[in-house]
Coordinates of C-alpha atoms and ligand atoms in Angstrom, one line a residue:
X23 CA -26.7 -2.0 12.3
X24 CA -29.6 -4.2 12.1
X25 CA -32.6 -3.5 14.2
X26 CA -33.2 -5.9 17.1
X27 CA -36.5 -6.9 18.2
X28 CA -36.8 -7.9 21.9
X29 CA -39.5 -10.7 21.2
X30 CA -36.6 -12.5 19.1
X31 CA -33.6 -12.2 21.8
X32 CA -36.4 -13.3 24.4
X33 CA -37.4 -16.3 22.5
X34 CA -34.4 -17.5 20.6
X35 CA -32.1 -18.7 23.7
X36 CA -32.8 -18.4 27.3
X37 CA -32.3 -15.2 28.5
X38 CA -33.2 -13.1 31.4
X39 CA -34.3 -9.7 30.8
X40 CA -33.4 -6.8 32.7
X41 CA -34.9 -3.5 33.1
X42 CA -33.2 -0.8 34.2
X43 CA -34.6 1.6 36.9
X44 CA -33.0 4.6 38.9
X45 CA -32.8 4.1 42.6
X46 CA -31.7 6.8 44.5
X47 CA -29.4 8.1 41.8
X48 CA -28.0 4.9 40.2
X49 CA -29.3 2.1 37.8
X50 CA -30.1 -1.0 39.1
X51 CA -30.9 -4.2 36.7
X52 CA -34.8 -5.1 37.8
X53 CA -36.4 -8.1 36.3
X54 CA -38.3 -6.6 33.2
X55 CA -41.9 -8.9 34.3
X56 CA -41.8 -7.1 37.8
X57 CA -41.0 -3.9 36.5
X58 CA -44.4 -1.7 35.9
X59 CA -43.5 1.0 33.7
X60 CA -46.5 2.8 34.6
X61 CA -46.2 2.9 38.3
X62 CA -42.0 2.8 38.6
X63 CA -40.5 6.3 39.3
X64 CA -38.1 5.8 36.4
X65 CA -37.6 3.3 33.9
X66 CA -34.9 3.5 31.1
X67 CA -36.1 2.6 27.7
X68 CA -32.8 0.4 27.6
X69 CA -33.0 -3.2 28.6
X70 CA -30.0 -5.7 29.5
X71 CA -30.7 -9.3 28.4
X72 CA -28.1 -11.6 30.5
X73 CA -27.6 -15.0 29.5
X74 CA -25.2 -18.0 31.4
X75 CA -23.5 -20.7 29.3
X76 CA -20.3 -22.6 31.0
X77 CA -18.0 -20.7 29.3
X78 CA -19.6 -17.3 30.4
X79 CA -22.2 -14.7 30.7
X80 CA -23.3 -12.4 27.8
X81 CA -24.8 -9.6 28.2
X82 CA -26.9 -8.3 25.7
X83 CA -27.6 -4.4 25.9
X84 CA -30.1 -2.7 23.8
X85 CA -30.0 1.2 24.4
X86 CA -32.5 3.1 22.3
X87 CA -31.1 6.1 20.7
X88 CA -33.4 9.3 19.8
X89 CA -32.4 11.8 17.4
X90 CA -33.9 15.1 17.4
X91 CA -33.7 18.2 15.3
X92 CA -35.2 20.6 13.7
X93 CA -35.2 21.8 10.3
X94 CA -36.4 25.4 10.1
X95 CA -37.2 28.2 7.5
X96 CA -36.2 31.9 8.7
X97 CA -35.9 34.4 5.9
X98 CA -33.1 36.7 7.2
X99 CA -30.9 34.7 9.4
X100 CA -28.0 37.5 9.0
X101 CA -30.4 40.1 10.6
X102 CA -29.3 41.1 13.5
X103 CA -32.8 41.1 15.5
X104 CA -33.3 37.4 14.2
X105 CA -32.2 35.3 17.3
X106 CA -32.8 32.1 15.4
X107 CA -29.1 31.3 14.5
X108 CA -28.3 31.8 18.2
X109 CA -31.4 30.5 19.6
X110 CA -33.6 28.6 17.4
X111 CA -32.1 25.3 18.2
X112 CA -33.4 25.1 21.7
X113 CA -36.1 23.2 22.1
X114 CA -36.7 23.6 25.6
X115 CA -39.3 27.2 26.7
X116 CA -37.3 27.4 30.1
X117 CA -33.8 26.6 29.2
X118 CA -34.6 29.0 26.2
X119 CA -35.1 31.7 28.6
X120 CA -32.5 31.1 30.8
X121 CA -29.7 31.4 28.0
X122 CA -31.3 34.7 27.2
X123 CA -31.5 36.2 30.4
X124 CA -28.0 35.2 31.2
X125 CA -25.2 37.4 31.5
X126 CA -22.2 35.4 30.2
X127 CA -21.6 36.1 26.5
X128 CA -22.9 33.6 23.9
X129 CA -19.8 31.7 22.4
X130 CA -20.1 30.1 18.8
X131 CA -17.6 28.7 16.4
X132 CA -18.9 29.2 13.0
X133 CA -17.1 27.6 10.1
X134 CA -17.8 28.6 6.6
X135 CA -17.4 28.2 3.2
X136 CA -14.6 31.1 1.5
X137 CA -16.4 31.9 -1.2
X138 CA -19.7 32.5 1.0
X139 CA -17.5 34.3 3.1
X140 CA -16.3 36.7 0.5
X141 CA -20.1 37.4 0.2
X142 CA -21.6 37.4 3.4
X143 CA -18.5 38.1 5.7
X144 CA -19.5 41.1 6.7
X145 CA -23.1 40.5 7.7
X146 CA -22.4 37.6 9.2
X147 CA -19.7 39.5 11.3
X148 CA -21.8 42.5 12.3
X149 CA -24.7 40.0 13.2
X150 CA -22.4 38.5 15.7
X151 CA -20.8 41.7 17.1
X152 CA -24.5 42.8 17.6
X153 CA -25.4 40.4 19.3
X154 CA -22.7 40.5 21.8
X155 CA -21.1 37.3 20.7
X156 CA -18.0 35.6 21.8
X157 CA -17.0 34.1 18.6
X158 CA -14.4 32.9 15.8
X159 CA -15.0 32.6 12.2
X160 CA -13.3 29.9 10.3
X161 CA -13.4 30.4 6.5
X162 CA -12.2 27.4 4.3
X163 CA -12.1 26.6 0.8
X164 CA -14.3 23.7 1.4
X165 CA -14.4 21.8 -2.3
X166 CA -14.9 18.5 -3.4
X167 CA -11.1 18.3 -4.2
X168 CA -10.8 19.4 0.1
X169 CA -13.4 17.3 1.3
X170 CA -11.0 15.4 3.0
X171 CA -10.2 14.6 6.8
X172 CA -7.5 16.9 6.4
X173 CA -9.5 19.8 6.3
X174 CA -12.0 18.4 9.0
X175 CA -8.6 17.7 11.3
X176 CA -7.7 21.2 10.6
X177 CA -11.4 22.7 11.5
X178 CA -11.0 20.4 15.0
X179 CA -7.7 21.6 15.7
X180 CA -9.4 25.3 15.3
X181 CA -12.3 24.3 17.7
X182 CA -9.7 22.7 20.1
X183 CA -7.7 26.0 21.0
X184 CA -11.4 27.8 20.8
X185 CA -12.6 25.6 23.7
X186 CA -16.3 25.2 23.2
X187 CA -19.0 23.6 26.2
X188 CA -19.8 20.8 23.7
X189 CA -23.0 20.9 25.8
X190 CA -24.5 24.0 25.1
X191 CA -22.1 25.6 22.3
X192 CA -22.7 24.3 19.0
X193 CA -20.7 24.6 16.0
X194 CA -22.2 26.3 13.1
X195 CA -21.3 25.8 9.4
X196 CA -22.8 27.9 6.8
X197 CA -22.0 27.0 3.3
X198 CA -23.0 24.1 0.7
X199 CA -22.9 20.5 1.0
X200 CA -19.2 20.2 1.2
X201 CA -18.9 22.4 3.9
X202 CA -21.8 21.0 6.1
X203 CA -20.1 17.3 5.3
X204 CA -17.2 18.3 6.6
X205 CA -18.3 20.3 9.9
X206 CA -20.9 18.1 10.5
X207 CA -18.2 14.8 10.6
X208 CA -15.7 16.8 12.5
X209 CA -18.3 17.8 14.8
X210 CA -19.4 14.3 15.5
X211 CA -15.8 13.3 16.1
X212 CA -14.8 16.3 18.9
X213 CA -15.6 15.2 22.1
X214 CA -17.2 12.2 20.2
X215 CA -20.5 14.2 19.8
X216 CA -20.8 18.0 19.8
X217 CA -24.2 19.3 18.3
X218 CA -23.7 21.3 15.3
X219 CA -26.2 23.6 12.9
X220 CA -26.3 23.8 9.0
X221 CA -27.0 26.7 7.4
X222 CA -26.7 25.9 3.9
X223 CA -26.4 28.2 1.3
X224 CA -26.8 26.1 -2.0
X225 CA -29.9 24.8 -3.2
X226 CA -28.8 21.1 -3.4
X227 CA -27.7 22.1 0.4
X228 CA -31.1 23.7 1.1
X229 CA -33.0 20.5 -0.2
X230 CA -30.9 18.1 0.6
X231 CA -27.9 18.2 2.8
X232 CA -29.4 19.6 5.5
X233 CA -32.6 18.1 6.0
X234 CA -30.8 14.5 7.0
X235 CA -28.0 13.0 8.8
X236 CA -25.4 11.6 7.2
X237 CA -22.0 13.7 7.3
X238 CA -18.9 12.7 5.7
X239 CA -15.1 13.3 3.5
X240 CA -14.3 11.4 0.2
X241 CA -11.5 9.0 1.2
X242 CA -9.3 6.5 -0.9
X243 CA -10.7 7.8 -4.6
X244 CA -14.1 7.4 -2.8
X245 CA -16.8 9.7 -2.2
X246 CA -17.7 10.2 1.2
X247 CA -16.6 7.2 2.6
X248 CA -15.7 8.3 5.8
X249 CA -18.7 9.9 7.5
X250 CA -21.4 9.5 10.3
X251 CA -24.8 9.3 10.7
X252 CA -25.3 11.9 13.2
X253 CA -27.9 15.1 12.8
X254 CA -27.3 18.1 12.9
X255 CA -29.2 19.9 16.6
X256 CA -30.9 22.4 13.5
X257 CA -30.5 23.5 10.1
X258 CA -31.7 26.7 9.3
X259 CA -32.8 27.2 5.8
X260 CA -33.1 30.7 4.3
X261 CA -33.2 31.1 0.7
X262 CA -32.1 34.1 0.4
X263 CA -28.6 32.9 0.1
X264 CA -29.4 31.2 -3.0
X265 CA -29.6 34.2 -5.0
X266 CA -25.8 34.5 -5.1
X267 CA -25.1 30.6 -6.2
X268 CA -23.9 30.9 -9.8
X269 CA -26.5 29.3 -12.8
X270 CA -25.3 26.1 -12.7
X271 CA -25.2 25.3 -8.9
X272 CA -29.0 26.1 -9.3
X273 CA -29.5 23.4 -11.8
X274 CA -27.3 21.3 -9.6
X275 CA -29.9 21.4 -6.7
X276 CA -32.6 20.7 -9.4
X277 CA -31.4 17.6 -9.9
X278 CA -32.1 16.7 -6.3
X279 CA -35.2 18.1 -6.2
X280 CA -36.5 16.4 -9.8
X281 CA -35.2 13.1 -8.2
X282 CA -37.9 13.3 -5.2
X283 CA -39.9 14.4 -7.8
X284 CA -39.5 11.5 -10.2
X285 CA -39.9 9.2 -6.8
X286 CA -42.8 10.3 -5.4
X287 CA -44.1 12.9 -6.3
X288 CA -45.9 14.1 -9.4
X289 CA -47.8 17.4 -8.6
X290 CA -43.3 18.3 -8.0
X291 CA -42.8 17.1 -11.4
X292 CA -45.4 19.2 -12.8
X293 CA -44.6 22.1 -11.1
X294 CA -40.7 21.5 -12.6
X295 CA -41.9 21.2 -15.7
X296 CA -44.2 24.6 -15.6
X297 CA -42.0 26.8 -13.8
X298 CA -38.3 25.3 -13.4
X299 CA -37.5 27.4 -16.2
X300 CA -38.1 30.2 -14.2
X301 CA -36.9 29.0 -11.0
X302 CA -33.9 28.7 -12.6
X303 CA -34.4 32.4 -13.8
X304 CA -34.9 33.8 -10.0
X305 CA -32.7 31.5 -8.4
X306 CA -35.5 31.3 -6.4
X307 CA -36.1 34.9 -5.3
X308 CA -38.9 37.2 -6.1
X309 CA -38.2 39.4 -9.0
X310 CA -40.0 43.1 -9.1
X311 CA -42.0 41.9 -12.4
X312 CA -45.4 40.7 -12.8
X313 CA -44.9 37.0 -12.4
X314 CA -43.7 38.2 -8.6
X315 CA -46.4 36.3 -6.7
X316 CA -46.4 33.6 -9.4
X317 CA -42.8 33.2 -8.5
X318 CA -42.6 33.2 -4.7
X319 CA -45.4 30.2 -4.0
X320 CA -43.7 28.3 -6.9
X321 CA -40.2 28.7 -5.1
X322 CA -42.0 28.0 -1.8
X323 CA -44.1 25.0 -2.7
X324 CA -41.1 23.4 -4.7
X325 CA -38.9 23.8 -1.8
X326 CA -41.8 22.7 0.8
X327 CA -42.3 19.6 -1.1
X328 CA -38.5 18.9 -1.8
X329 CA -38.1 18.9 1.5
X330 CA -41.1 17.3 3.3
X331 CA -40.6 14.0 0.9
X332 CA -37.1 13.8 1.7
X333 CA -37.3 13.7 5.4
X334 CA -40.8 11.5 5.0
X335 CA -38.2 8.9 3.5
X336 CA -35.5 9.8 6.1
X337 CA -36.7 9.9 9.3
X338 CA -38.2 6.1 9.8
X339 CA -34.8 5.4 8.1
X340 CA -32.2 8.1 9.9
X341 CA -29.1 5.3 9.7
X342 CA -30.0 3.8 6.8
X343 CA -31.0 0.4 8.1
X344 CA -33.3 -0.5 5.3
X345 CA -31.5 -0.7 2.0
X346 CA -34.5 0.0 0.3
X347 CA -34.1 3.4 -0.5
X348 CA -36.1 5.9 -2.9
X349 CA -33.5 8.5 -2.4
X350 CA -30.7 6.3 -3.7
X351 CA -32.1 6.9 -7.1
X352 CA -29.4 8.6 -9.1
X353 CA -26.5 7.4 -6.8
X354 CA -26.2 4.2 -7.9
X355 CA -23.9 5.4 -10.6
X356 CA -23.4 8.8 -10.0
X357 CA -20.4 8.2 -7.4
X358 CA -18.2 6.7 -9.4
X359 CA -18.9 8.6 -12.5
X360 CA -18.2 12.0 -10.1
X361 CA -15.1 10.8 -8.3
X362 CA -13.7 9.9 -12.1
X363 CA -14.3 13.2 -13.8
X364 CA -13.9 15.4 -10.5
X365 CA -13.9 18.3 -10.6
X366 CA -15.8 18.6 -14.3
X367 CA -19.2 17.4 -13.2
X368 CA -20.4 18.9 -9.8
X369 CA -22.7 16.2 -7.8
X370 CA -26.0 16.6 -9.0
X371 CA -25.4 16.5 -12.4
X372 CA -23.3 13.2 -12.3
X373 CA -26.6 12.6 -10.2
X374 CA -28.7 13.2 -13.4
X375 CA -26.6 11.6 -15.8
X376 CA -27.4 8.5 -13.7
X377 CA -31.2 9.2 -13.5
X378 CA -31.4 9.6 -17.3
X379 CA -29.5 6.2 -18.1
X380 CA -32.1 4.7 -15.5
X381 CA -34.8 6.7 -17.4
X382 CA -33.8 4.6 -20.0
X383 CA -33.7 1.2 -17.9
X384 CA -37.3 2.2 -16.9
X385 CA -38.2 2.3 -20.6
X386 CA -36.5 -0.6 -21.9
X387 CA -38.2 -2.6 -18.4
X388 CA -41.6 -1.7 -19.7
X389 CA -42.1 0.7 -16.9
X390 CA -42.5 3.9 -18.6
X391 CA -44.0 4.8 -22.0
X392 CA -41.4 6.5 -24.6
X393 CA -44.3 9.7 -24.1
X394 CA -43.0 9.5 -19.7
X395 CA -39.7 9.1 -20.7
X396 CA -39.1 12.0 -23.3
X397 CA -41.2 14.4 -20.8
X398 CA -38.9 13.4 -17.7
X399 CA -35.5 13.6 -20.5
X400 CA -36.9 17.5 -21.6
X401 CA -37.3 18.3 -18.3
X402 CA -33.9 18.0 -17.7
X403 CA -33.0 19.4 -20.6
X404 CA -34.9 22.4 -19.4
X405 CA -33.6 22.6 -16.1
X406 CA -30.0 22.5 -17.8
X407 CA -28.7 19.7 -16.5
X408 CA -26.5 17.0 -18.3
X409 CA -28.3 13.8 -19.8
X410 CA -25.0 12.2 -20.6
X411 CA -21.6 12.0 -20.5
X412 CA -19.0 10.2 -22.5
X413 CA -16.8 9.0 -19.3
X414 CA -20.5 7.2 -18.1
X415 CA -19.5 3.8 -20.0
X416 CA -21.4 0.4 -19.8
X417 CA -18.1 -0.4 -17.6
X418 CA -18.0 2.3 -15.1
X419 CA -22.1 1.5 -15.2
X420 CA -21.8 -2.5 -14.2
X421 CA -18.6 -2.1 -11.8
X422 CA -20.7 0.3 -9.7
X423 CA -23.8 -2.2 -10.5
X424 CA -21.6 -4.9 -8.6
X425 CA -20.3 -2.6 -5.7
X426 CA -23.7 -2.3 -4.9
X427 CA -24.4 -6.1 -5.0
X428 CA -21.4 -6.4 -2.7
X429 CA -22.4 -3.6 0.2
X430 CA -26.6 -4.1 0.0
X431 CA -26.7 -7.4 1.2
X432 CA -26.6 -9.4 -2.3
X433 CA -29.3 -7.2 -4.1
X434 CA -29.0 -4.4 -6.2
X435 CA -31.9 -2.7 -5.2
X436 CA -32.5 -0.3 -7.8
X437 CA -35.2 2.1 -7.5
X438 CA -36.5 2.6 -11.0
X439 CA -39.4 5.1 -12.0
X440 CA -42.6 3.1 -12.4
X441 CA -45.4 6.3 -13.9
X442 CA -44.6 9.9 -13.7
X443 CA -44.0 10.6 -9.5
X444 CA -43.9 7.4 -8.3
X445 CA -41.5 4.6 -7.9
X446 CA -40.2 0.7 -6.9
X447 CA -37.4 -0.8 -6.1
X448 CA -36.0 -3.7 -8.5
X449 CA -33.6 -6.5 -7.9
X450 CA -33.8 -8.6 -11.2
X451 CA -32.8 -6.0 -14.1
X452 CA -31.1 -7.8 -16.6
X453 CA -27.8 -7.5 -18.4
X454 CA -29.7 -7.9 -21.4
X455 CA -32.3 -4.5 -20.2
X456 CA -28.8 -2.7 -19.1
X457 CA -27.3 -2.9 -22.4
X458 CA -30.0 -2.1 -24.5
X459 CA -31.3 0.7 -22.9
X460 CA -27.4 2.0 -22.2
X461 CA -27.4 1.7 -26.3
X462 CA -30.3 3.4 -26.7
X463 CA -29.9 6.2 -24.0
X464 CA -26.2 6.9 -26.0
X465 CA -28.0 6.4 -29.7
X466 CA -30.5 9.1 -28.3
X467 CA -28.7 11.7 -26.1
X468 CA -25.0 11.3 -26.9
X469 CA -23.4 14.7 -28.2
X470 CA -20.0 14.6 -29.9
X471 CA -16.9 15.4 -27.3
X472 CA -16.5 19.0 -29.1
X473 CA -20.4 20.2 -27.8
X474 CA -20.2 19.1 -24.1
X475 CA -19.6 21.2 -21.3
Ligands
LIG530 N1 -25.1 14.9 3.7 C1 -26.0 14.7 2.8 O1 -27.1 14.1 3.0 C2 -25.7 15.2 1.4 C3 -26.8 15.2 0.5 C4 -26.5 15.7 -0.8 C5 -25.2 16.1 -1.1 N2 -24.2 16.1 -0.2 C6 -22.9 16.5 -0.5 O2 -22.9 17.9 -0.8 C7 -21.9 18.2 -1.7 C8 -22.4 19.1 -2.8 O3 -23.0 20.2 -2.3 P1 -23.1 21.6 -3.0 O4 -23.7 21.4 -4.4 O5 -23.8 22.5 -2.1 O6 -21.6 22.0 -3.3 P2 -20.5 22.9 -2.6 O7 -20.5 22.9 -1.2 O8 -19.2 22.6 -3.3 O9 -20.9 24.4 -3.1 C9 -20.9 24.7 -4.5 C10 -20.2 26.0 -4.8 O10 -21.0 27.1 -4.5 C11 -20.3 28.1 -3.7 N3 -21.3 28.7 -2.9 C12 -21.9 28.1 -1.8 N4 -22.9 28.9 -1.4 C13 -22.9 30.0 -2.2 C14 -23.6 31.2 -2.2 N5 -24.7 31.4 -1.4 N6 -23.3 32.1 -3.2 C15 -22.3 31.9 -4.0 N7 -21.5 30.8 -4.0 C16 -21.8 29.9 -3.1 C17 -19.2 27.2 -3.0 O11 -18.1 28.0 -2.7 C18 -18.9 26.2 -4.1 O12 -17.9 26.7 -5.0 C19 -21.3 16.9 -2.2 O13 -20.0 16.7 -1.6 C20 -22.3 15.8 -1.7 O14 -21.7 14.6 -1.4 C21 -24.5 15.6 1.1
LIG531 ZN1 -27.2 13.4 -3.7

């Protein structure tokens, strides 16, 4: 949906321009240059724009939508005296106190991933019988290979025979990206919008899932092509979690985090570099030895900065209006590449098997200097994470290249590392660039089938 400017519908045809202002109850169309927004009781932000031809009237209605929500660190979400799971979405002091003061039960239907489940279960379910909560626990084996609307039908049918107040009830999911995807679609499908929380409990999830909108299920050998853009009322990030998500799942969600980093942000590469070794080590937590502090601000910071530039390049672009997207590096390719090999490559390393080709396209553009590119290639190789992959051919590479053309509006928009933690966008790489750096990125980094993972 593109945005609309008022000036344009104003100037292009002749159309009269409506404001909309409550009198005694009810909304009543006021011409806009009468209407003082100032001094009126109460104007709508929305404006009607009616036109007359002889075949008809049209009506033009443009309804400003704002999206709010919070995105909050609490270590210890599962403690029982921590309120912020039940509470910490409500923005409002008074309403806030009213839920706390009253004496019906608080009613929550939390969905979660099994294998989280398995873990946390019974934390999760003494921290809502504490708490005096009216609730129901849904635990799914929410995979890629079950991110379907299958499973989110099935989590709706749940939350039908439940019977939430989609007004003040919201659904929680706890679990990885999967599992917020699917919740967070099904939630924006019940009742056509009930608010819903994330509490994610992988790192990719921690970094990147929950900080934005977009929900979704893969559909027709596609990934997430079903899906909404509709926030989540709060996620609630504690990294605690983390330290339970196997090895690889952490290197997964350094793939998302290097990819901000590779975007915009060098002191994140640095710190990467320096200490994702170790990150990788803790899984994020402070360990008893003497690299303790060392540990916790590098954990911190990392996280800080993953998140902050993600939602600095989401929020001015929540639906995705502008096509020009920093945070599309790495999917360009990735999507196919995981829906072919699924379930052998989990998302973020398909993710940086597609930012290491486009290393390579960087290179080969004249954009980076061999030096930038084998420092951003051995980070990866640090941080464990695949640099190539047999099934990523210069086929699979130009059919997604042309998908791209054919749903971003004619361009390919490619966002390409320009430096170490910074980037642009490109819409004139070559065939001839593509082919030579894809014969150079498989000259350098291709392993023989028996070696790989
Ligand atoms: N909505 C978005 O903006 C967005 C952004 C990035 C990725 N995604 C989606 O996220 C998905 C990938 O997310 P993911 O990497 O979190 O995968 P995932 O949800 O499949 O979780 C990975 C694995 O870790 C297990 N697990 C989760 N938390 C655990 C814990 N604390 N301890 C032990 N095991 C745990 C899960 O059972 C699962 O086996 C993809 O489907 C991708 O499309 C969405
Ligand atoms: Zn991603």
């Amino acid at each position: 949906m593109g945005k609309v400017h008022l000036q344009d519908i104003d100037s292009k045809d002749k159309k009269t321009e409506f404001s909309l202002v409550r009198v005694k109850g009810t909304w009543k169309c006021k011409l806009a240059k009468k209407v003082n927004k100032d001094t009126a009781d109460c104007v709508s932000d929305a404006k009607i724009f009616e036109s007359n031809t002889e075949k008809g009237t049209t009506w033009t209605v443009v309804s400003p939508i704002v999206f709010t929500y919070k995105v909050t660190e609490s270590r210890g979400l599962l403690d029982p005296s921590n309120d912020t799971l039940l509470f910490g979405h409500i923005t409002d002091p008074q309403q806030l106190e009213d839920f706390k003061k009253s004496i019906k039960p608080v009613k929550r239907f939390v969905v979660v991933d099994q294998e989280v489940y398995k873990i946390y279960g019974p934390k999760l379910t003494d921290y809502l019988e504490v708490n005096n909560v009216l609730y129901k626990i849904l635990a799914l084996p929410t995979t890629e290979e079950n991110k379907s609307m299958e499973m989110a039908l099935k989590i709706l049918e749940e939350v039908n025979n439940f019977s939430l107040d989609r007004r003040t009830e919201p659904i929680i999911a706890i679990g990885g990206g999967v599992c917020l995807d699917i919740v967070g679609l099904a939630s924006s499908l019940y009742r056509r919008r009930t608010p819903y929380i994330r509490v994610p409990t992988t790192l990719l999830s921690y970094i990147d899932a929950s900080v934005g909108a977009k929900t979704g299920v893969n559909f027709a050998n596609c990934k997430n092509k079903l899906g909404a853009y509709i926030p989540p009322t709060a996620a609630f990030l504690d990294l605690s979690f983390i330290q339970t998500v196997p090895r690889r799942h952490i290197s997964n969600g350094l793939a998302e985090m290097l990819k901000m980093a590779l975007m915009k942000h060098l002191g994140l590469f640095e710190l990467l570099e320096e200490h994702g070794r170790m990150l990788l080590d803790t899984k994020f937590q402070v360990d008893n030895s003497v690299y303790a502090h060392s540990c916790l601000q590098a954990a911190s910071r990392a996280t800080n900065i993953a998140i902050t530039t993600m939602l600095e390049e989401l929020a001015p672009n929540l639906w995705e209006d502008d096509l020009n997207r920093l945070v599309d590096f790495g999917h360009l390719i990735s999507p196919a590449l995981e829906m072919k090999v699924l379930p052998s490559l989990l998302h973020g390393e398909a993710v940086n098997i597609d930012m290491s080709y486009m290393v390579y396209v960087s290179k080969e553009s004249g954009l980076l200097t061999e030096e930038e590119k084998q420092k951003i290639i051995n980070c990866m190789v640090g941080l464990e994470l695949p640099v190539w992959h047999e099934s990523c051919t210069m086929e699979l590479i130009q059919k997604s290249l042309q998908d791209r053309l054919k749903h971003s509006g004619g361009l390919v928009r490619m966002p390409l590392p320009v430096g170490l933690g910074q980037a642009e966008i490109f819409n004139d790489t070559s065939c001839e660039i593509l082919c030579r750096a894809y014969e150079k990125w498989c000259d350098e980094l291709s392993i023989p089938s028996d070696k790989q993972k």
